Short mmCIF file of C-alpha atoms in Angstrom, two decimals:
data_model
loop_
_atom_site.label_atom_id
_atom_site.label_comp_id
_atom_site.label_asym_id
_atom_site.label_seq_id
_atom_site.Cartn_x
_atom_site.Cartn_y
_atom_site.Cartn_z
CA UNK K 1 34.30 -25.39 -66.49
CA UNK K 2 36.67 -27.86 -64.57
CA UNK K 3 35.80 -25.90 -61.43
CA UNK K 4 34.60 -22.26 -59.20
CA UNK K 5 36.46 -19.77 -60.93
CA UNK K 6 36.59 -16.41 -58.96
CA UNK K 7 38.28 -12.99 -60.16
CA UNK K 8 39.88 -11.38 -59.72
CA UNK K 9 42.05 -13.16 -57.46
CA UNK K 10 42.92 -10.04 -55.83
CA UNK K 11 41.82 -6.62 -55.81
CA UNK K 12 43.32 -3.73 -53.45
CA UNK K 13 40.56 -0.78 -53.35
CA UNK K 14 40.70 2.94 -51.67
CA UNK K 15 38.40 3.59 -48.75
CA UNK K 16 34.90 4.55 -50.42
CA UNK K 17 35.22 3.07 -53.50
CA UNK K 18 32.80 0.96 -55.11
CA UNK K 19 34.30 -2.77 -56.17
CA UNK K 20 32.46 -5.66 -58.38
CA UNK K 21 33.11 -9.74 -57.58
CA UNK K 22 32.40 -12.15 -60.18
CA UNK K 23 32.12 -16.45 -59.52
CA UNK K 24 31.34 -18.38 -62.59
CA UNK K 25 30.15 -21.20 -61.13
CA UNK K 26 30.48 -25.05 -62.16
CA UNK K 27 28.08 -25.59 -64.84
CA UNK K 28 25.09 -27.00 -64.08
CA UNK K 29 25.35 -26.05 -60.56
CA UNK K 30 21.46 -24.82 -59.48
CA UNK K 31 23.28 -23.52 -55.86
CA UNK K 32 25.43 -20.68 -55.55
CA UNK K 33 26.96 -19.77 -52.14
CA UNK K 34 28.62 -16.06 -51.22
CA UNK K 35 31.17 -16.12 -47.77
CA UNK K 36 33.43 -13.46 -46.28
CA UNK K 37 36.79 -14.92 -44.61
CA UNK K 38 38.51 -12.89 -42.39
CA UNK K 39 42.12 -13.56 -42.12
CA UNK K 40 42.93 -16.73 -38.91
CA UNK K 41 38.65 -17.57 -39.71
CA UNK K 42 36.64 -19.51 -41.14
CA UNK K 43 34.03 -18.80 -43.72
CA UNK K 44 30.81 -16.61 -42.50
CA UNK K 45 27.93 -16.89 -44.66
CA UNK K 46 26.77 -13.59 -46.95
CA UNK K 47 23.90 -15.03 -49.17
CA UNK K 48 22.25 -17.92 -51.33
CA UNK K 49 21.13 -17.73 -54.67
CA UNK K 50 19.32 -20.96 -56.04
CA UNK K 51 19.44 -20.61 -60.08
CA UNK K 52 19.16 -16.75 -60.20
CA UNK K 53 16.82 -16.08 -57.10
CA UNK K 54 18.14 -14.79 -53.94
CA UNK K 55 16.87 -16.62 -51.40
CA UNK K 56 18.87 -16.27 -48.56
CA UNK K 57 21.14 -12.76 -47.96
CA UNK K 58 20.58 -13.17 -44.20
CA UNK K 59 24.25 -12.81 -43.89
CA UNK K 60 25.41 -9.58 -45.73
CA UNK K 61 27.14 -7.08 -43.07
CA UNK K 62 25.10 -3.74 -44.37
CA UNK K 63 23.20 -2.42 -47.05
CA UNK K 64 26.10 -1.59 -48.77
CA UNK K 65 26.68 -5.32 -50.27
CA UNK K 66 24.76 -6.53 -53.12
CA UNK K 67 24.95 -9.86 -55.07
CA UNK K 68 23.02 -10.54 -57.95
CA UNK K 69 23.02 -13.92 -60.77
CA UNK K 70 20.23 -12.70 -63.27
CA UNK K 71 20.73 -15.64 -65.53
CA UNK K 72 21.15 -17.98 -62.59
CA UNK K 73 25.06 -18.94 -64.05
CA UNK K 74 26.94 -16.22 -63.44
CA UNK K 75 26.92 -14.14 -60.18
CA UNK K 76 28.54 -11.06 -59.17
CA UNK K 77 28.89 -9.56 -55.31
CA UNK K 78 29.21 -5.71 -55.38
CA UNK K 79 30.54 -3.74 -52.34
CA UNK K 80 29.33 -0.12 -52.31
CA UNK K 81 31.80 2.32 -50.50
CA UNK K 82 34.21 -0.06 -49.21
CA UNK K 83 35.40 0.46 -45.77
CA UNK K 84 38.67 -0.94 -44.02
CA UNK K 85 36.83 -3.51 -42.07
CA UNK K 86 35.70 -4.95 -45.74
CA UNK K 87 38.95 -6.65 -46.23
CA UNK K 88 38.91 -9.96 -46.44
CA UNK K 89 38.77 -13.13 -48.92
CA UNK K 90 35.21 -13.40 -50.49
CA UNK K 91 34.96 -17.17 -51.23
CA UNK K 92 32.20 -18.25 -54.05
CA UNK K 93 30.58 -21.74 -53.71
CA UNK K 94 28.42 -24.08 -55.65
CA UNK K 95 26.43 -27.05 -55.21
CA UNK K 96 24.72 -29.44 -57.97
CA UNK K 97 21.57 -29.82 -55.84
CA UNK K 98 18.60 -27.29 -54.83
CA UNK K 99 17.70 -26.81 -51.10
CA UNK K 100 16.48 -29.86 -49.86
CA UNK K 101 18.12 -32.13 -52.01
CA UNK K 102 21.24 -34.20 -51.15
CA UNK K 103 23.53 -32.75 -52.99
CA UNK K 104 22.75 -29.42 -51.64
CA UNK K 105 25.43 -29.30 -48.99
CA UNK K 106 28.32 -30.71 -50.78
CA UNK K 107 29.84 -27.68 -51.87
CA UNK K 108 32.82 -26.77 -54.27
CA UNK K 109 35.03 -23.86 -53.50
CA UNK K 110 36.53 -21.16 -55.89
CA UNK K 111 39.90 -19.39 -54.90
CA UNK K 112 38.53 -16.54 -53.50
CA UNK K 113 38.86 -13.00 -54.09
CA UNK K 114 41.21 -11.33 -51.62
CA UNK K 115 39.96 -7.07 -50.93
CA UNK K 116 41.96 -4.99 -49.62
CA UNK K 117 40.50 -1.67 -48.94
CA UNK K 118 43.25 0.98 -47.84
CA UNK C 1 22.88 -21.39 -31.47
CA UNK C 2 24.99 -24.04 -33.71
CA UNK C 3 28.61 -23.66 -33.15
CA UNK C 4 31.54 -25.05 -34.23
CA UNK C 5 34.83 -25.27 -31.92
CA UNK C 6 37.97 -26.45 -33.12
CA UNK C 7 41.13 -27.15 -31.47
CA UNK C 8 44.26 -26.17 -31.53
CA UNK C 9 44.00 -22.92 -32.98
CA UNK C 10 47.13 -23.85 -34.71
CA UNK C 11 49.95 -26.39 -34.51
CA UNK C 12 53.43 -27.08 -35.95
CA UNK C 13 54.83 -30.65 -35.97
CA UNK C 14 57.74 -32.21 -38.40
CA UNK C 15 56.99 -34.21 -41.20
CA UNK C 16 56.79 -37.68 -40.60
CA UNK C 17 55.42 -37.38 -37.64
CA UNK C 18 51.56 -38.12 -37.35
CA UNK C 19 48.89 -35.72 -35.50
CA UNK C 20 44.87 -35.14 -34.55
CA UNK C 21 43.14 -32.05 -34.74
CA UNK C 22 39.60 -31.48 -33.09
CA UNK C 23 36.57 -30.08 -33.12
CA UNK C 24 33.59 -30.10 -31.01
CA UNK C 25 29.64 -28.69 -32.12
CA UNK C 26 26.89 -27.95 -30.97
CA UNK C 27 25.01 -28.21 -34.31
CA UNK C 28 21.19 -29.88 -34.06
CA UNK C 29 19.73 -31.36 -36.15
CA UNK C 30 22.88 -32.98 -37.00
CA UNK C 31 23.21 -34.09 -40.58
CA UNK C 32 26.74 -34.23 -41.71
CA UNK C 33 30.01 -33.34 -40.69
CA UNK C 34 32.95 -32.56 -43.30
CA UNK C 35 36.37 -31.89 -42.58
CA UNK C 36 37.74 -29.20 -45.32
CA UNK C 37 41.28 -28.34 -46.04
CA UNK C 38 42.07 -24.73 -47.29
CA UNK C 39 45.94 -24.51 -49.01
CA UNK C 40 47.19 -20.96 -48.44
CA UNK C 41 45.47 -18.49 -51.29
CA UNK C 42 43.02 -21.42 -51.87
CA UNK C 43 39.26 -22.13 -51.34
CA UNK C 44 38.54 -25.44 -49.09
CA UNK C 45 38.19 -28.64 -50.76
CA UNK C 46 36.43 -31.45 -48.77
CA UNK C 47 38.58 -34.13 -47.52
CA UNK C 48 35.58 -36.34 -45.61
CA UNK C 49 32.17 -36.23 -45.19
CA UNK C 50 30.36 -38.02 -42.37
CA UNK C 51 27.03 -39.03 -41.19
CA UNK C 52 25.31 -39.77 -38.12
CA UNK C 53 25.90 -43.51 -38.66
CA UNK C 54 29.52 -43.23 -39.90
CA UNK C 55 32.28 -43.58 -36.82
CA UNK C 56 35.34 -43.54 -39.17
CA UNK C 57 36.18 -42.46 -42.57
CA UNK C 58 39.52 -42.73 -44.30
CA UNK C 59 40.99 -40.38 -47.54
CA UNK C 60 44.34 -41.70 -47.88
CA UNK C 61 46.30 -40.92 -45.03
CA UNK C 62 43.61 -38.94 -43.33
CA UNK C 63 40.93 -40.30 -41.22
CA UNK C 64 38.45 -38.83 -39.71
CA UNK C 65 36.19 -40.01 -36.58
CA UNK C 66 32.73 -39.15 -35.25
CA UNK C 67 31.23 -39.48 -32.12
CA UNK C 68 27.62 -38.44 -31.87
CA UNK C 69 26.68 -38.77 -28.43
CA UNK C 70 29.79 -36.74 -27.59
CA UNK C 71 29.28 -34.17 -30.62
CA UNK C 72 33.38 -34.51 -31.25
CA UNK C 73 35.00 -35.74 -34.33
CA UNK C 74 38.64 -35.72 -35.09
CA UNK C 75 40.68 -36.01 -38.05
CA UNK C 76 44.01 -37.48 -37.97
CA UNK C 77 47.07 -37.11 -40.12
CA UNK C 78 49.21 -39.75 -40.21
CA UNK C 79 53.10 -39.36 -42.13
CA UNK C 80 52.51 -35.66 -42.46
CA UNK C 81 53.97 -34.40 -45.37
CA UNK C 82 54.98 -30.54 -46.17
CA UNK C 83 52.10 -30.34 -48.69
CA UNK C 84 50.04 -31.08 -45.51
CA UNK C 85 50.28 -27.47 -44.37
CA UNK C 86 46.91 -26.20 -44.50
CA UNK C 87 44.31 -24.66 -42.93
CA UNK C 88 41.99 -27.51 -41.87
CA UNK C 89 37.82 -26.59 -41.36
CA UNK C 90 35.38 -28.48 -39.57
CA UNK C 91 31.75 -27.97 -40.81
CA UNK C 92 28.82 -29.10 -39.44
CA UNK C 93 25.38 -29.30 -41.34
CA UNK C 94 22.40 -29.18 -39.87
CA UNK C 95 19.68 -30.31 -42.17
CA UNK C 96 19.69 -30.63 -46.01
CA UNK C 97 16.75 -27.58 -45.69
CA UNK C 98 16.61 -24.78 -43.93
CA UNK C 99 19.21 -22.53 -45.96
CA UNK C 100 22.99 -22.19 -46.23
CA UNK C 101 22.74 -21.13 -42.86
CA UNK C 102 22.02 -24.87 -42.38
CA UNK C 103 26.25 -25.01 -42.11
CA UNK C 104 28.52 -23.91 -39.23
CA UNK C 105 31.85 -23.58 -39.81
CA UNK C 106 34.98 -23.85 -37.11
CA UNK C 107 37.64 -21.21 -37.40
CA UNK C 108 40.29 -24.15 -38.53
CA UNK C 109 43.28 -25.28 -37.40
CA UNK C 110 46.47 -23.98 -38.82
CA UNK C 111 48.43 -27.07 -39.34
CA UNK C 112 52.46 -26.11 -40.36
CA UNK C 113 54.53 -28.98 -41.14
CA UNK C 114 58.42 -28.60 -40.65
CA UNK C 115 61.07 -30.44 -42.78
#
């Protein structure tokens, strides 16, 4: 596609329910980026997948967050009992280039998901 | 640790009128540095990127500026326009390796432009 697409664009969850994040990526794209923005912040880094292995998940909050992109296209962030102090937007990013590379830091945004657990 | 400040926190001016935001790192080794701007309900799209050897680097009527000895770079708005209402991102890389935790992001500025 054109772009990141993200959806959905906005989910609203109860406390302890279990919610599922998808980013198609741009096509192509070997790098695959996962952030959490709080609202007034910037993005904070969750994990890195390059094609579909996780190489980096340094950054998810708990064992309660799992990403996954088996086919290394497609990736999807699940959130496992969501508490309040999940909300946020969960921004997906891309890159043409593997680590190392210099195309590896120019990334390309989707819209974001925005969670809002109650 | 790499950090990224950025300064103001937010700031309102009226259109027309031109204005600089800030930020300051901390980031080594220092790669790149890209301003981002993030519309309301959007992701952030790059306006500039900038290297070590780069002082100045114009997107229309942005431009940004590095200093590398200082660790500061600006970018500057001039005519601000109501579209220009944003939240704009400072984020410093530090390597092409190492991870994505190679890149620090600032908190942004909250620019609001008044008619």
């Amino acid at each position: 596609g054109a772009g990141v697409s993200q959806s959905p664009r906005y989910k609203v969850a109860k406390r302890g329910q279990d919610v599922a994040l998808r980013c198609d990526p741009i096509s192509g794209h070997v790098s695959l980026f996962w952030y959490q923005q709080a609202l007034g912040q910037g993005p904070e880094f969750l994990t890195y997948f390059q094609n579909e292995a996780q190489l980096d998940k340094s950054g998810l909050p708990s064992d309660r967050f799992f990403a996954e992109r088996p086919e290394g296209s497609v990736s999807t962030l699940k959130i496992q009992r969501t508490q309040q102090e999940d909300s946020a937007v969960y921004l997906c990013a891309s890159s043409l280039g593997f680590r190392g590379g210099p195309s590896y830091n120019e990334q390309f945004f989707g819209p974001g998901t925005r969670l809002t657990v109650l | 640790k790499n950090q990224v400040e950025q300064s103001p926190q937010s700031l309102i001016i009226l259109e027309g009128k031109n204005c600089t935001l800030q930020c300051n790192y901390t980031v080594s080794p220092f790669s790149n540095l890209r301003w981002y701007k993030q519309d309301t309900g959007r992701g952030p799209v790059s306006l500039t990127i900038m290297t070590f050897s780069e002082n100045t680097k114009s997107n229309g009527r942005y431009t940004a500026t590095l200093d590398a000895d200082t660790k500061q770079s600006s970018l500057h708005i001039t005519a601000s326009q109501l579209s220009d209402s944003a939240s704009y991102i400072c984020v410093v890389s530090a390597g092409s390796g190492g991870g994505a935790d190679g890149l620090t992001f600032g908190k942004g500025t909250h620019l609001i432009i008044q008619p």
